[in-house]
PDB file of C-alpha atoms in Angstrom:
ATOM      1  CA  GLY V 285      17.115  14.494  18.208  1.00  0.00           C
ATOM      2  CA  ASN V 286      14.287  16.187  16.397  1.00  0.00           C
ATOM      3  CA  SER V 287      11.092  14.258  15.797  1.00  0.00           C
ATOM      4  CA  VAL V 288       7.497  14.732  14.649  1.00  0.00           C
ATOM      5  CA  THR V 289       4.447  12.747  15.742  1.00  0.00           C
ATOM      6  CA  GLN V 290       1.199  12.832  13.788  1.00  0.00           C
ATOM      7  CA  MET V 291      -2.159  11.303  14.552  1.00  0.00           C
ATOM      8  CA  GLU V 292      -2.649   7.964  12.876  1.00  0.00           C
ATOM      9  CA  GLY V 293      -5.094   7.638  10.048  1.00  0.00           C
ATOM     10  CA  PRO V 294      -6.852   7.128   7.939  1.00  0.00           C
ATOM     11  CA  VAL V 295      -9.211   9.941   8.794  1.00  0.00           C
ATOM     12  CA  THR V 296     -12.552   9.603   7.004  1.00  0.00           C
ATOM     13  CA  LEU V 297     -14.908  12.575   6.891  1.00  0.00           C
ATOM     14  CA  SER V 298     -18.019  13.607   5.043  1.00  0.00           C
ATOM     15  CA  GLU V 299     -17.891  16.628   2.775  1.00  0.00           C
ATOM     16  CA  GLU V 300     -18.193  19.952   4.654  1.00  0.00           C
ATOM     17  CA  ALA V 301     -17.067  18.420   7.952  1.00  0.00           C
ATOM     18  CA  PHE V 302     -14.459  20.082  10.175  1.00  0.00           C
ATOM     19  CA  LEU V 303     -10.946  18.692   9.954  1.00  0.00           C
ATOM     20  CA  THR V 304      -8.242  18.500  12.578  1.00  0.00           C
ATOM     21  CA  ILE V 305      -5.011  16.559  12.117  1.00  0.00           C
ATOM     22  CA  ASN V 306      -2.816  16.631  15.202  1.00  0.00           C
ATOM     23  CA  CYS V 307       0.928  17.178  15.027  1.00  0.00           C
ATOM     24  CA  THR V 308       3.368  17.487  17.922  1.00  0.00           C
ATOM     25  CA  TYR V 309       7.100  17.848  17.764  1.00  0.00           C
ATOM     26  CA  THR V 310      10.295  17.478  19.759  1.00  0.00           C
ATOM     27  CA  ALA V 311      13.150  19.783  18.883  1.00  0.00           C
ATOM     28  CA  THR V 312      15.948  21.773  20.407  1.00  0.00           C
ATOM     29  CA  GLY V 313      15.694  25.492  19.958  1.00  0.00           C
ATOM     30  CA  TYR V 314      13.054  27.016  17.745  1.00  0.00           C
ATOM     31  CA  PRO V 315      12.325  25.002  14.602  1.00  0.00           C
ATOM     32  CA  SER V 316      10.298  26.030  11.573  1.00  0.00           C
ATOM     33  CA  LEU V 317       7.164  23.952  11.038  1.00  0.00           C
ATOM     34  CA  PHE V 318       5.506  22.827   7.828  1.00  0.00           C
ATOM     35  CA  TRP V 319       2.513  20.971   6.464  1.00  0.00           C
ATOM     36  CA  TYR V 320       2.949  19.205   3.142  1.00  0.00           C
ATOM     37  CA  VAL V 321       0.206  17.525   1.114  1.00  0.00           C
ATOM     38  CA  GLN V 322       0.594  14.593  -1.270  1.00  0.00           C
ATOM     39  CA  TYR V 323      -2.168  13.874  -3.770  1.00  0.00           C
ATOM     40  CA  PRO V 324      -2.373  10.360  -5.231  1.00  0.00           C
ATOM     41  CA  GLY V 325       0.522   9.562  -7.539  1.00  0.00           C
ATOM     42  CA  GLU V 326       2.249  12.899  -6.998  1.00  0.00           C
ATOM     43  CA  GLY V 327       5.120  14.388  -5.044  1.00  0.00           C
ATOM     44  CA  LEU V 328       4.757  16.516  -1.931  1.00  0.00           C
ATOM     45  CA  GLN V 329       3.553  20.103  -2.125  1.00  0.00           C
ATOM     46  CA  LEU V 330       4.050  22.684   0.571  1.00  0.00           C
ATOM     47  CA  LEU V 331       0.657  23.536   2.057  1.00  0.00           C
ATOM     48  CA  LEU V 332       1.625  26.049   4.748  1.00  0.00           C
ATOM     49  CA  LYS V 333       4.394  26.949   7.156  1.00  0.00           C
ATOM     50  CA  ALA V 334       5.206  28.887  10.332  1.00  0.00           C
ATOM     51  CA  THR V 335       8.644  29.994  11.378  1.00  0.00           C
ATOM     52  CA  LYS V 336       8.181  31.257  14.933  1.00  0.00           C
ATOM     53  CA  ALA V 337       5.960  30.790  17.957  1.00  0.00           C
ATOM     54  CA  ASP V 338       2.332  31.985  17.625  1.00  0.00           C
ATOM     55  CA  ASP V 339       2.661  32.326  13.849  1.00  0.00           C
ATOM     56  CA  LYS V 340      -0.345  31.075  11.919  1.00  0.00           C
ATOM     57  CA  GLY V 341       0.201  29.545   8.504  1.00  0.00           C
ATOM     58  CA  SER V 342      -2.747  29.412   6.133  1.00  0.00           C
ATOM     59  CA  ASN V 343      -3.472  28.344   2.575  1.00  0.00           C
ATOM     60  CA  LYS V 344      -6.477  27.024   0.611  1.00  0.00           C
ATOM     61  CA  GLY V 345      -8.694  27.192   3.718  1.00  0.00           C
ATOM     62  CA  PHE V 346      -6.232  25.211   5.851  1.00  0.00           C
ATOM     63  CA  GLU V 347      -4.682  26.748   8.960  1.00  0.00           C
ATOM     64  CA  ALA V 348      -2.125  25.758  11.579  1.00  0.00           C
ATOM     65  CA  THR V 349      -0.764  27.719  14.533  1.00  0.00           C
ATOM     66  CA  TYR V 350       2.746  27.252  15.935  1.00  0.00           C
ATOM     67  CA  ARG V 351       2.197  26.574  19.659  1.00  0.00           C
ATOM     68  CA  LYS V 352       5.501  26.543  21.509  1.00  0.00           C
ATOM     69  CA  GLU V 353       3.936  25.878  24.920  1.00  0.00           C
ATOM     70  CA  THR V 354       2.337  22.645  23.721  1.00  0.00           C
ATOM     71  CA  THR V 355       4.938  21.911  20.990  1.00  0.00           C
ATOM     72  CA  SER V 356       2.109  21.474  18.505  1.00  0.00           C
ATOM     73  CA  PHE V 357       1.192  22.493  14.960  1.00  0.00           C
ATOM     74  CA  HIS V 358      -2.279  21.053  14.366  1.00  0.00           C
ATOM     75  CA  LEU V 359      -3.790  21.329  10.888  1.00  0.00           C
ATOM     76  CA  GLU V 360      -7.416  22.522  10.634  1.00  0.00           C
ATOM     77  CA  LYS V 361      -9.953  23.220   7.940  1.00  0.00           C
ATOM     78  CA  GLY V 362     -13.485  24.363   8.532  1.00  0.00           C
ATOM     79  CA  SER V 363     -15.189  22.556   5.657  1.00  0.00           C
ATOM     80  CA  VAL V 364     -13.428  19.791   3.746  1.00  0.00           C
ATOM     81  CA  GLN V 365     -14.096  18.858   0.141  1.00  0.00           C
ATOM     82  CA  VAL V 366     -13.681  15.573  -1.715  1.00  0.00           C
ATOM     83  CA  SER V 367     -10.720  17.163  -3.502  1.00  0.00           C
ATOM     84  CA  ASP V 368      -8.896  17.459  -0.140  1.00  0.00           C
ATOM     85  CA  SER V 369      -8.474  13.690  -0.027  1.00  0.00           C
ATOM     86  CA  ALA V 370      -4.720  13.188   0.191  1.00  0.00           C
ATOM     87  CA  VAL V 371      -1.892  12.338   2.572  1.00  0.00           C
ATOM     88  CA  TYR V 372      -0.823  15.146   4.899  1.00  0.00           C
ATOM     89  CA  PHE V 373       2.663  15.350   6.381  1.00  0.00           C
ATOM     90  CA  CYS V 374       3.801  17.505   9.257  1.00  0.00           C
ATOM     91  CA  ALA V 375       7.501  18.376   9.197  1.00  0.00           C
ATOM     92  CA  LEU V 376      10.047  20.484  11.017  1.00  0.00           C
ATOM     93  CA  ARG V 377      13.306  22.117  10.083  1.00  0.00           C
ATOM     94  CA  GLY V 378      15.761  22.646  12.877  1.00  0.00           C
ATOM     95  CA  ARG V 379      17.079  26.018  13.909  1.00  0.00           C
ATOM     96  CA  TYR V 380      20.289  25.370  11.995  1.00  0.00           C
ATOM     97  CA  GLY V 381      20.540  23.633   8.669  1.00  0.00           C
ATOM     98  CA  ASN V 382      18.101  22.820   5.920  1.00  0.00           C
ATOM     99  CA  LYS V 383      17.162  19.241   6.704  1.00  0.00           C
ATOM    100  CA  LEU V 384      13.501  18.343   7.222  1.00  0.00           C
ATOM    101  CA  VAL V 385      12.179  15.755   9.658  1.00  0.00           C
ATOM    102  CA  PHE V 386       8.777  14.332   8.698  1.00  0.00           C
ATOM    103  CA  GLY V 387       5.941  12.731  10.576  1.00  0.00           C
ATOM    104  CA  ALA V 388       4.555   9.425   9.318  1.00  0.00           C
ATOM    105  CA  GLY V 389       1.750  11.088   7.381  1.00  0.00           C
ATOM    106  CA  THR V 390      -2.029  11.016   7.826  1.00  0.00           C
ATOM    107  CA  ILE V 391      -4.345   9.763   5.097  1.00  0.00           C
ATOM    108  CA  LEU V 392      -7.484  11.879   4.717  1.00  0.00           C
ATOM    109  CA  ARG V 393     -10.496  10.502   2.872  1.00  0.00           C
ATOM    110  CA  VAL V 394     -13.466  12.768   2.231  1.00  0.00           C
ATOM    111  CA  LYS V 395     -16.777  11.221   1.151  1.00  0.00           C
ATOM    112  CA  SER V 396     -19.412  13.033  -0.852  1.00  0.00           C
TER     113      SER V 396
ATOM    114  CA  ASP G 241       5.710  24.096 -10.203  1.00  0.00           C
ATOM    115  CA  ALA G 242       9.402  23.957  -9.385  1.00  0.00           C
ATOM    116  CA  GLY G 243      11.438  22.584 -12.275  1.00  0.00           C
ATOM    117  CA  ILE G 244      12.348  19.167 -10.915  1.00  0.00           C
ATOM    118  CA  THR G 245      12.299  15.946 -12.893  1.00  0.00           C
ATOM    119  CA  GLN G 246      13.182  12.438 -11.822  1.00  0.00           C
ATOM    120  CA  SER G 247      14.118   9.520 -14.007  1.00  0.00           C
ATOM    121  CA  PRO G 248      13.112   6.833 -14.356  1.00  0.00           C
ATOM    122  CA  ARG G 249       9.632   7.194 -12.883  1.00  0.00           C
ATOM    123  CA  HIS G 250       9.239   3.451 -12.445  1.00  0.00           C
ATOM    124  CA  LYS G 251      11.824   0.694 -12.295  1.00  0.00           C
ATOM    125  CA  VAL G 252      11.806  -2.995 -11.517  1.00  0.00           C
ATOM    126  CA  THR G 253      15.171  -4.599 -10.888  1.00  0.00           C
ATOM    127  CA  GLU G 254      16.598  -7.783  -9.436  1.00  0.00           C
ATOM    128  CA  THR G 255      18.381  -8.207  -6.140  1.00  0.00           C
ATOM    129  CA  GLY G 256      22.103  -7.577  -6.451  1.00  0.00           C
ATOM    130  CA  THR G 257      21.967  -5.315  -9.486  1.00  0.00           C
ATOM    131  CA  PRO G 258      23.171  -1.698  -9.430  1.00  0.00           C
ATOM    132  CA  VAL G 259      20.585   1.038  -9.897  1.00  0.00           C
ATOM    133  CA  THR G 260      20.998   4.767 -10.468  1.00  0.00           C
ATOM    134  CA  LEU G 261      18.208   7.288 -10.077  1.00  0.00           C
ATOM    135  CA  ARG G 262      18.543  10.778 -11.476  1.00  0.00           C
ATOM    136  CA  CYS G 263      17.209  14.092 -10.238  1.00  0.00           C
ATOM    137  CA  HIS G 264      17.421  17.124 -12.499  1.00  0.00           C
ATOM    138  CA  GLN G 265      16.529  20.716 -11.583  1.00  0.00           C
ATOM    139  CA  THR G 266      16.236  23.884 -13.632  1.00  0.00           C
ATOM    140  CA  GLU G 267      16.016  26.263 -10.640  1.00  0.00           C
ATOM    141  CA  ASN G 268      19.751  26.579  -9.920  1.00  0.00           C
ATOM    142  CA  HIS G 269      19.113  25.852  -6.228  1.00  0.00           C
ATOM    143  CA  ARG G 270      22.115  25.022  -4.079  1.00  0.00           C
ATOM    144  CA  TYR G 271      20.583  22.262  -1.949  1.00  0.00           C
ATOM    145  CA  MET G 272      19.330  18.910  -3.213  1.00  0.00           C
ATOM    146  CA  TYR G 273      18.007  15.955  -1.241  1.00  0.00           C
ATOM    147  CA  TRP G 274      17.072  12.315  -1.690  1.00  0.00           C
ATOM    148  CA  TYR G 275      14.304  10.801   0.453  1.00  0.00           C
ATOM    149  CA  ARG G 276      12.591   7.458   0.543  1.00  0.00           C
ATOM    150  CA  GLN G 277       8.913   7.107   1.415  1.00  0.00           C
ATOM    151  CA  ASP G 278       7.638   4.004   3.148  1.00  0.00           C
ATOM    152  CA  PRO G 279       4.293   3.349   4.862  1.00  0.00           C
ATOM    153  CA  GLY G 280       4.374   4.286   8.525  1.00  0.00           C
ATOM    154  CA  HIS G 281       7.674   6.144   8.199  1.00  0.00           C
ATOM    155  CA  GLY G 282       6.811   9.258   6.263  1.00  0.00           C
ATOM    156  CA  LEU G 283       9.814  10.496   4.315  1.00  0.00           C
ATOM    157  CA  ARG G 284      13.303   9.735   5.518  1.00  0.00           C
ATOM    158  CA  LEU G 285      16.404  11.531   4.315  1.00  0.00           C
ATOM    159  CA  ILE G 286      18.980   9.351   2.540  1.00  0.00           C
ATOM    160  CA  HIS G 287      21.611  11.878   1.416  1.00  0.00           C
ATOM    161  CA  TYR G 288      21.749  15.544   0.630  1.00  0.00           C
ATOM    162  CA  SER G 289      23.993  17.969  -1.196  1.00  0.00           C
ATOM    163  CA  TYR G 290      24.883  21.551  -0.358  1.00  0.00           C
ATOM    164  CA  GLY G 291      26.821  22.245  -3.532  1.00  0.00           C
ATOM    165  CA  VAL G 292      28.673  20.664  -6.428  1.00  0.00           C
ATOM    166  CA  LYS G 293      30.734  17.753  -5.079  1.00  0.00           C
ATOM    167  CA  ASP G 294      29.522  18.535  -1.522  1.00  0.00           C
ATOM    168  CA  THR G 295      27.329  15.809  -0.079  1.00  0.00           C
ATOM    169  CA  ASP G 296      26.483  14.372   3.318  1.00  0.00           C
ATOM    170  CA  LYS G 297      24.598  11.466   4.814  1.00  0.00           C
ATOM    171  CA  GLY G 298      21.060  11.489   6.084  1.00  0.00           C
ATOM    172  CA  GLU G 299      19.398   9.143   8.563  1.00  0.00           C
ATOM    173  CA  VAL G 300      19.092   6.095   6.247  1.00  0.00           C
ATOM    174  CA  SER G 301      22.210   6.262   4.066  1.00  0.00           C
ATOM    175  CA  ASP G 302      23.430   2.647   4.357  1.00  0.00           C
ATOM    176  CA  GLY G 303      23.466   0.948   0.954  1.00  0.00           C
ATOM    177  CA  TYR G 304      23.215   4.225  -0.972  1.00  0.00           C
ATOM    178  CA  SER G 305      25.713   6.602  -2.519  1.00  0.00           C
ATOM    179  CA  VAL G 306      25.253   9.930  -4.285  1.00  0.00           C
ATOM    180  CA  SER G 307      27.102  12.195  -6.648  1.00  0.00           C
ATOM    181  CA  ARG G 308      26.683  15.768  -7.756  1.00  0.00           C
ATOM    182  CA  SER G 309      29.019  16.853 -10.539  1.00  0.00           C
ATOM    183  CA  LYS G 310      26.778  19.677 -11.773  1.00  0.00           C
ATOM    184  CA  THR G 311      24.429  22.043  -9.972  1.00  0.00           C
ATOM    185  CA  GLU G 312      21.415  20.690 -11.825  1.00  0.00           C
ATOM    186  CA  ASP G 313      21.935  16.951 -11.362  1.00  0.00           C
ATOM    187  CA  PHE G 314      21.933  14.778  -8.236  1.00  0.00           C
ATOM    188  CA  LEU G 315      22.333  11.032  -8.688  1.00  0.00           C
ATOM    189  CA  LEU G 316      21.379   8.327  -6.214  1.00  0.00           C
ATOM    190  CA  THR G 317      23.031   4.920  -6.647  1.00  0.00           C
ATOM    191  CA  LEU G 318      22.158   1.609  -5.086  1.00  0.00           C
ATOM    192  CA  GLU G 319      25.373  -0.346  -5.588  1.00  0.00           C
ATOM    193  CA  SER G 320      23.697  -3.720  -5.045  1.00  0.00           C
ATOM    194  CA  ALA G 321      19.936  -3.461  -4.694  1.00  0.00           C
ATOM    195  CA  THR G 322      18.135  -5.373  -1.952  1.00  0.00           C
ATOM    196  CA  SER G 323      14.436  -6.020  -1.398  1.00  0.00           C
ATOM    197  CA  SER G 324      14.487  -3.657   1.591  1.00  0.00           C
ATOM    198  CA  GLN G 325      15.222  -0.847  -0.845  1.00  0.00           C
ATOM    199  CA  THR G 326      11.881  -1.282  -2.570  1.00  0.00           C
ATOM    200  CA  SER G 327      10.345   2.127  -2.009  1.00  0.00           C
ATOM    201  CA  VAL G 328       9.272   5.390  -3.575  1.00  0.00           C
ATOM    202  CA  TYR G 329      12.183   7.795  -3.894  1.00  0.00           C
ATOM    203  CA  PHE G 330      11.727  11.547  -3.916  1.00  0.00           C
ATOM    204  CA  CYS G 331      14.186  14.237  -4.817  1.00  0.00           C
ATOM    205  CA  ALA G 332      13.832  17.736  -3.374  1.00  0.00           C
ATOM    206  CA  ILE G 333      15.550  21.075  -3.859  1.00  0.00           C
ATOM    207  CA  SER G 334      15.805  24.252  -1.836  1.00  0.00           C
ATOM    208  CA  ALA G 335      17.581  27.537  -1.533  1.00  0.00           C
ATOM    209  CA  LEU G 336      19.197  28.378   1.826  1.00  0.00           C
ATOM    210  CA  ASP G 337      16.614  28.651   4.636  1.00  0.00           C
ATOM    211  CA  ASN G 338      13.765  28.210   2.174  1.00  0.00           C
ATOM    212  CA  GLU G 339      11.174  25.492   1.850  1.00  0.00           C
ATOM    213  CA  GLN G 340      11.892  22.342  -0.089  1.00  0.00           C
ATOM    214  CA  TYR G 341      10.242  21.548  -3.417  1.00  0.00           C
ATOM    215  CA  PHE G 342       9.709  17.947  -4.364  1.00  0.00           C
ATOM    216  CA  GLY G 343       9.939  16.016  -7.596  1.00  0.00           C
ATOM    217  CA  PRO G 344       7.276  13.548  -8.794  1.00  0.00           C
ATOM    218  CA  GLY G 345       9.016  10.472  -7.370  1.00  0.00           C
ATOM    219  CA  THR G 346      10.471   7.198  -8.641  1.00  0.00           C
ATOM    220  CA  ARG G 347       8.830   3.916  -7.704  1.00  0.00           C
ATOM    221  CA  LEU G 348      11.529   1.249  -7.379  1.00  0.00           C
ATOM    222  CA  THR G 349      10.753  -2.432  -6.966  1.00  0.00           C
ATOM    223  CA  VAL G 350      13.543  -4.875  -6.163  1.00  0.00           C
ATOM    224  CA  THR G 351      12.555  -8.486  -6.805  1.00  0.00           C
TER     225      THR G 351
END
């Protein structure tokens, strides 16, 4: 079945540091890939998405590229801020159907 | 923000009691979902609905039932709550082939 594996956290960075959160997936066919962010005490918000190989999703300075050859969708940001502290979830939606499969989530803590 | 509300937002209940959580949307989306969030597991799908009176099981459906009598409301029921059902429950909605939008969550504690 479909599955998503994320790097374990928490990830602790200083402000303005470079961020990478690794995400790899297993799926049949060609899934759509997503990054969601959850700020403390809130629900999940869609951060970015990519629907086919080599697509790059981007939003709020975050980027992720859909790499079919390595089955990866790593999240990157060039310069993190304290306000980026949150839990980040990688997810996939299979080729057919609307159901999402989530990774375990990665806690990001940014220090000033 | 997508128009999704969940009620209650917090609930403490005793083992063996029935509990119903409500999700209400104002977006008229066809699909609605219930997830639970637990540390180390991310979000796991409990049940989902693809239309009024049309529901199906997700990966962790044991001990839960759902109902959808109107487009805007999706109810999750724990017939007899257990401590293993202590969790944060999220509702989500989507249109066909579109991303899911999440509600604010309900924190349920079963003592």
